[in-house]
CSV table of C-alpha atoms and ligand atoms in Angstrom, one decimal:
chain,number,residue,atom,x,y,z
A,114,MET,CA,55.9,-133.0,95.2
A,115,SER,CA,58.7,-135.1,93.9
A,116,LEU,CA,61.7,-133.2,95.3
A,117,ARG,CA,62.3,-130.7,98.1
A,118,ILE,CA,65.3,-128.5,97.8
A,119,ALA,CA,66.9,-126.3,100.6
A,120,LEU,CA,68.3,-123.0,99.4
A,121,THR,CA,70.6,-120.9,101.5
A,122,LYS,CA,69.4,-117.5,102.4
A,123,GLY,CA,71.5,-114.3,102.1
A,124,ARG,CA,74.7,-114.0,100.1
A,125,LEU,CA,74.0,-117.1,97.9
A,126,GLU,CA,70.3,-116.6,97.5
A,127,ASP,CA,70.1,-114.5,94.3
A,128,LYS,CA,73.0,-116.4,92.7
A,129,THR,CA,71.4,-119.7,93.3
A,130,LEU,CA,68.0,-118.6,92.0
A,131,THR,CA,69.7,-117.2,88.8
A,132,MET,CA,71.3,-120.7,88.2
A,133,LEU,CA,67.9,-122.4,88.7
A,134,GLU,CA,66.2,-119.9,86.3
A,135,LYS,CA,68.9,-120.5,83.7
A,136,SER,CA,68.1,-124.2,84.0
A,137,GLY,CA,64.4,-123.7,83.3
A,138,TYR,CA,63.1,-123.8,86.9
A,139,GLY,CA,60.3,-121.5,88.1
A,140,THR,CA,61.6,-119.5,91.1
A,141,GLU,CA,58.9,-116.7,91.1
A,142,ASN,CA,57.5,-117.9,94.5
A,143,VAL,CA,61.0,-117.7,96.0
A,144,ARG,CA,61.7,-114.3,94.6
A,145,SER,CA,58.4,-112.9,96.0
A,146,LYS,CA,58.2,-115.0,99.1
A,147,GLY,CA,57.0,-112.6,101.7
A,148,ARG,CA,56.8,-114.5,105.0
A,149,ALA,CA,56.1,-117.9,103.3
A,150,LEU,CA,58.6,-120.6,104.1
A,151,VAL,CA,57.7,-123.4,101.8
A,152,LEU,CA,57.7,-122.3,98.2
A,153,PRO,CA,56.6,-124.4,95.2
A,154,ASP,CA,58.4,-124.2,91.9
A,155,THR,CA,56.0,-122.7,89.3
A,156,ALA,CA,57.4,-125.0,86.4
A,157,LYS,CA,58.5,-128.3,88.0
A,158,ASP,CA,57.3,-130.7,90.7
A,159,ILE,CA,59.7,-129.2,93.3
A,160,GLU,CA,59.3,-127.4,96.6
A,161,TYR,CA,61.9,-125.0,97.9
A,162,VAL,CA,62.7,-124.0,101.4
A,163,LEU,CA,64.9,-121.0,102.2
A,164,VAL,CA,67.1,-121.6,105.3
A,165,LYS,CA,70.3,-120.6,107.0
A,166,SER,CA,73.4,-122.3,105.7
A,167,ASN,CA,73.9,-124.7,108.7
A,168,ASP,CA,70.3,-125.6,108.6
A,169,CYS,CA,70.6,-126.5,104.9
A,170,ILE,CA,73.0,-129.3,105.8
A,171,THR,CA,70.8,-130.4,108.7
A,172,TYR,CA,67.7,-130.7,106.5
A,173,VAL,CA,69.5,-132.6,103.8
A,174,GLU,CA,71.3,-134.9,106.2
A,175,HIS,CA,68.1,-135.9,107.9
A,176,GLY,CA,66.2,-136.3,104.6
A,177,ALA,CA,63.6,-133.5,105.2
A,178,CYS,CA,65.1,-132.1,102.0
A,179,ASP,CA,66.4,-134.2,99.1
A,180,MET,CA,68.9,-131.6,97.9
A,181,GLY,CA,70.5,-128.4,99.1
A,182,VAL,CA,72.6,-125.5,97.8
A,183,VAL,CA,75.1,-124.2,100.3
A,184,GLY,CA,78.5,-122.6,100.5
A,185,LYS,CA,81.6,-124.8,100.6
A,186,ASP,CA,82.7,-122.7,103.6
A,187,THR,CA,79.7,-124.2,105.6
A,188,LEU,CA,80.4,-127.7,104.3
A,189,MET,CA,84.1,-127.4,105.3
A,190,GLU,CA,83.1,-126.4,108.8
A,191,GLY,CA,80.3,-128.8,109.5
A,192,SER,CA,79.4,-132.5,109.4
A,193,SER,CA,79.4,-134.4,106.1
A,194,ASP,CA,76.7,-137.1,106.1
A,195,TYR,CA,75.5,-136.2,102.5
A,196,PHE,CA,76.9,-136.4,99.0
A,197,GLU,CA,78.5,-133.2,97.6
A,198,MET,CA,77.5,-133.6,93.9
A,199,LEU,CA,78.1,-130.3,92.0
A,200,ASP,CA,80.1,-127.1,92.2
A,201,LEU,CA,77.9,-124.3,90.9
A,202,LYS,CA,80.9,-122.1,90.4
A,203,THR,CA,79.0,-119.1,91.7
A,204,GLY,CA,79.0,-117.3,95.0
A,205,GLU,CA,82.8,-117.5,94.8
A,206,CYS,CA,84.9,-116.2,97.6
A,207,ASP,CA,88.0,-117.1,99.6
A,208,PHE,CA,88.8,-118.3,103.1
A,209,ILE,CA,91.7,-116.1,104.2
A,210,LEU,CA,93.9,-115.5,107.2
A,211,ALA,CA,94.1,-111.7,107.8
A,212,ALA,CA,95.6,-109.4,110.4
A,213,LEU,CA,96.6,-105.8,111.0
A,214,PRO,CA,99.7,-105.0,109.0
A,215,GLU,CA,102.0,-104.8,112.0
A,216,ALA,CA,101.0,-108.3,113.3
A,217,ASP,CA,103.6,-111.0,113.0
A,218,LEU,CA,101.6,-114.1,113.4
A,219,PHE,CA,104.2,-116.6,112.2
A,220,SER,CA,107.0,-115.4,114.5
A,221,GLN,CA,105.4,-113.9,117.5
A,222,ASN,CA,106.6,-115.3,120.9
A,223,SER,CA,103.2,-115.5,122.6
A,224,ARG,CA,100.5,-118.1,121.6
A,225,VAL,CA,98.6,-116.7,118.5
A,226,ARG,CA,94.9,-116.0,119.1
A,227,ILE,CA,92.6,-116.3,116.1
A,228,GLY,CA,89.0,-115.0,115.8
A,229,THR,CA,86.7,-116.9,113.4
A,230,LYS,CA,83.2,-118.0,112.6
A,231,TYR,CA,84.8,-121.2,111.4
A,232,PRO,CA,86.8,-122.8,114.3
A,233,ASN,CA,87.2,-126.2,112.6
A,234,VAL,CA,88.5,-124.7,109.4
A,235,ALA,CA,90.9,-122.4,111.3
A,236,ARG,CA,92.1,-125.3,113.6
A,237,GLU,CA,92.8,-127.5,110.6
A,238,TYR,CA,94.7,-124.7,108.8
A,239,PHE,CA,97.0,-124.1,111.7
A,240,ALA,CA,97.4,-127.8,112.4
A,241,ARG,CA,98.8,-128.2,108.9
A,242,ARG,CA,101.4,-125.6,109.8
A,243,ASN,CA,102.2,-127.3,113.2
A,244,MET,CA,101.1,-124.1,115.0
A,245,ASP,CA,99.3,-124.4,118.3
A,246,VAL,CA,96.9,-121.4,118.3
A,247,GLU,CA,94.0,-120.4,120.5
A,248,ILE,CA,90.8,-120.2,118.5
A,249,ILE,CA,88.1,-117.8,119.7
A,250,LYS,CA,84.7,-118.3,118.1
A,251,ILE,CA,83.0,-115.1,116.9
A,252,ASP,CA,79.5,-115.0,115.5
A,253,GLY,CA,79.6,-112.0,113.2
A,254,SER,CA,81.7,-109.1,112.0
A,255,VAL,CA,84.9,-111.1,112.7
A,256,GLU,CA,87.0,-108.2,111.4
A,257,LEU,CA,86.3,-106.3,114.6
A,258,SER,CA,88.1,-108.7,116.8
A,259,PRO,CA,91.7,-107.9,115.9
A,260,LEU,CA,91.0,-104.2,115.8
A,261,ILE,CA,90.1,-104.0,119.5
A,262,GLY,CA,92.8,-106.5,120.7
A,263,LEU,CA,90.7,-109.6,121.2
A,264,VAL,CA,92.8,-111.6,118.7
A,265,ASP,CA,96.0,-111.4,116.7
A,266,GLY,CA,94.4,-112.5,113.4
A,267,ILE,CA,91.2,-113.8,111.8
A,268,VAL,CA,90.2,-116.7,109.5
A,269,ASP,CA,87.2,-115.6,107.6
A,270,ILE,CA,85.7,-115.4,104.1
A,271,THR,CA,86.2,-112.4,101.8
A,272,GLU,CA,84.4,-111.7,98.6
A,273,THR,CA,85.1,-108.2,97.4
A,274,GLY,CA,87.8,-107.5,100.0
A,275,SER,CA,86.0,-104.2,101.0
A,276,THR,CA,85.4,-105.1,104.6
A,277,LEU,CA,89.1,-106.0,105.2
A,278,LYS,CA,90.2,-102.8,103.4
A,279,ALA,CA,87.7,-100.6,105.3
A,280,ASN,CA,89.2,-101.9,108.6
A,281,GLY,CA,92.9,-101.8,107.7
A,282,LEU,CA,93.4,-105.6,107.7
A,283,VAL,CA,95.7,-107.3,105.2
A,284,ILE,CA,95.6,-110.9,103.8
A,285,LEU,CA,98.4,-113.0,105.1
A,286,ASP,CA,97.4,-116.3,103.4
A,287,TYR,CA,94.7,-118.0,101.3
A,288,VAL,CA,93.2,-120.9,103.1
A,289,ALA,CA,90.8,-122.2,100.5
A,290,HIS,CA,88.7,-121.0,97.5
A,291,ILE,CA,85.0,-121.5,98.0
A,292,SER,CA,81.8,-121.5,96.0
A,293,ALA,CA,78.2,-122.7,96.1
A,294,ARG,CA,77.8,-126.5,96.1
A,295,VAL,CA,74.8,-128.9,95.6
A,296,ILE,CA,74.5,-131.5,98.2
A,297,VAL,CA,72.2,-134.5,98.1
A,298,ASN,CA,70.6,-136.7,100.8
A,299,LYS,CA,72.1,-140.2,100.7
A,300,ALA,CA,68.8,-142.0,100.6
A,301,SER,CA,67.3,-139.6,98.1
A,302,LEU,CA,70.1,-140.4,95.6
A,303,LYS,CA,69.0,-144.0,95.7
A,304,MET,CA,65.2,-143.6,96.0
A,305,LYS,CA,64.7,-140.6,93.7
A,306,LYS,CA,67.7,-141.1,91.5
A,307,GLN,CA,66.0,-140.1,88.3
A,308,GLU,CA,64.6,-136.8,89.7
A,309,VAL,CA,67.8,-135.9,91.5
A,310,MET,CA,70.0,-136.6,88.4
A,311,GLN,CA,67.7,-134.5,86.3
A,312,VAL,CA,68.1,-131.5,88.5
A,313,LEU,CA,71.9,-132.0,88.7
A,314,GLY,CA,72.1,-132.4,84.9
A,315,ASP,CA,70.1,-129.2,84.3
A,316,LEU,CA,72.3,-127.2,86.8
A,317,ARG,CA,75.5,-128.7,85.3
A,318,LYS,CA,74.4,-127.4,81.9
A,319,ALA,CA,73.9,-123.9,83.3
A,320,VAL,CA,77.4,-124.1,84.9
A,321,MET,CA,78.9,-125.1,81.6
A,322,GLU,CA,77.0,-122.3,79.8
A,323,ASN,CA,78.3,-119.8,82.3
A,324,ALA,CA,81.9,-121.1,81.8
A,325,GLU,CA,81.6,-120.8,78.0
A,326,GLY,CA,80.2,-117.2,78.4
A,327,ASN,CA,83.2,-116.2,80.4
B,455,PRP,C1,81.1,-112.0,105.4
B,455,PRP,C2,82.5,-112.1,106.0
B,455,PRP,C3,83.0,-110.7,106.0
B,455,PRP,C4,82.4,-110.1,104.8
B,455,PRP,C5,83.4,-110.1,103.7
B,455,PRP,O1,80.2,-111.7,106.4
B,455,PRP,O2,82.5,-112.7,107.3
B,455,PRP,O3,82.6,-110.0,107.2
B,455,PRP,O4,81.3,-111.0,104.4
B,455,PRP,O5,82.8,-109.6,102.4
B,455,PRP,P1,83.6,-108.6,101.5
B,455,PRP,O6,85.0,-109.2,101.3
B,455,PRP,O7,82.8,-108.5,100.2
B,455,PRP,O8,83.7,-107.3,102.2
B,455,PRP,P2,78.7,-111.7,106.1
B,455,PRP,O9,78.3,-110.6,105.2
B,455,PRP,O10,78.3,-113.0,105.5
B,455,PRP,O11,78.0,-111.4,107.4
B,455,PRP,P3,78.3,-111.8,109.0
B,455,PRP,O12,79.6,-111.2,109.4
B,455,PRP,O13,77.2,-111.2,109.7
B,455,PRP,O14,78.3,-113.3,109.0
């Protein structure tokens, strides 16, 4: 096996596999994975592992995987001991600040409370606005937290906007645009430069083809 690549499960999974397939990689084992966790490419000398987004960074940082595909949202929130090499321009969504329509976050008298899965991103956003807010970490379904009075607003990702809409929340501001990124272990970029650059080149071509098709 010349390269091991960590792919993020869930939201990005199908989109990442589509990009690899467009680039001539054999993802059949990943598509039909069952309970298997280590999945060899059927066309190239590559092994895939499917992991949660935070674990993707961990495996790449420690060199257990040479490369990884993970959302920019996870990269913005976490540590950064890797090289971010390519924007796949897929899995696109936005980091937003949202609240109930009657909330008045920017002029309320009491300290604003924000619910989020991304405390670092939220803290940085409000620091840029010189606002001292209380951040409350939520692990899932963040949209619930303002509805039942836990927080005044949320910083979260939105893709279609349907979760916000279904819960009567409105977007107050866009924090950042996000998409799937390819990250590379620092040592792998030196030690396996040719193999890594080959994968990056193949994927870059697929990104360009997608852009031309649009
Ligand atoms: C994300 C996000 C929103 C939802 C938005 O959650 O936290 O809840 O997707 O998507 P939409 O704009 O298309 O409605 P995710 O599905 O990743 O699950 P989680 O809340 O369990 O983390």
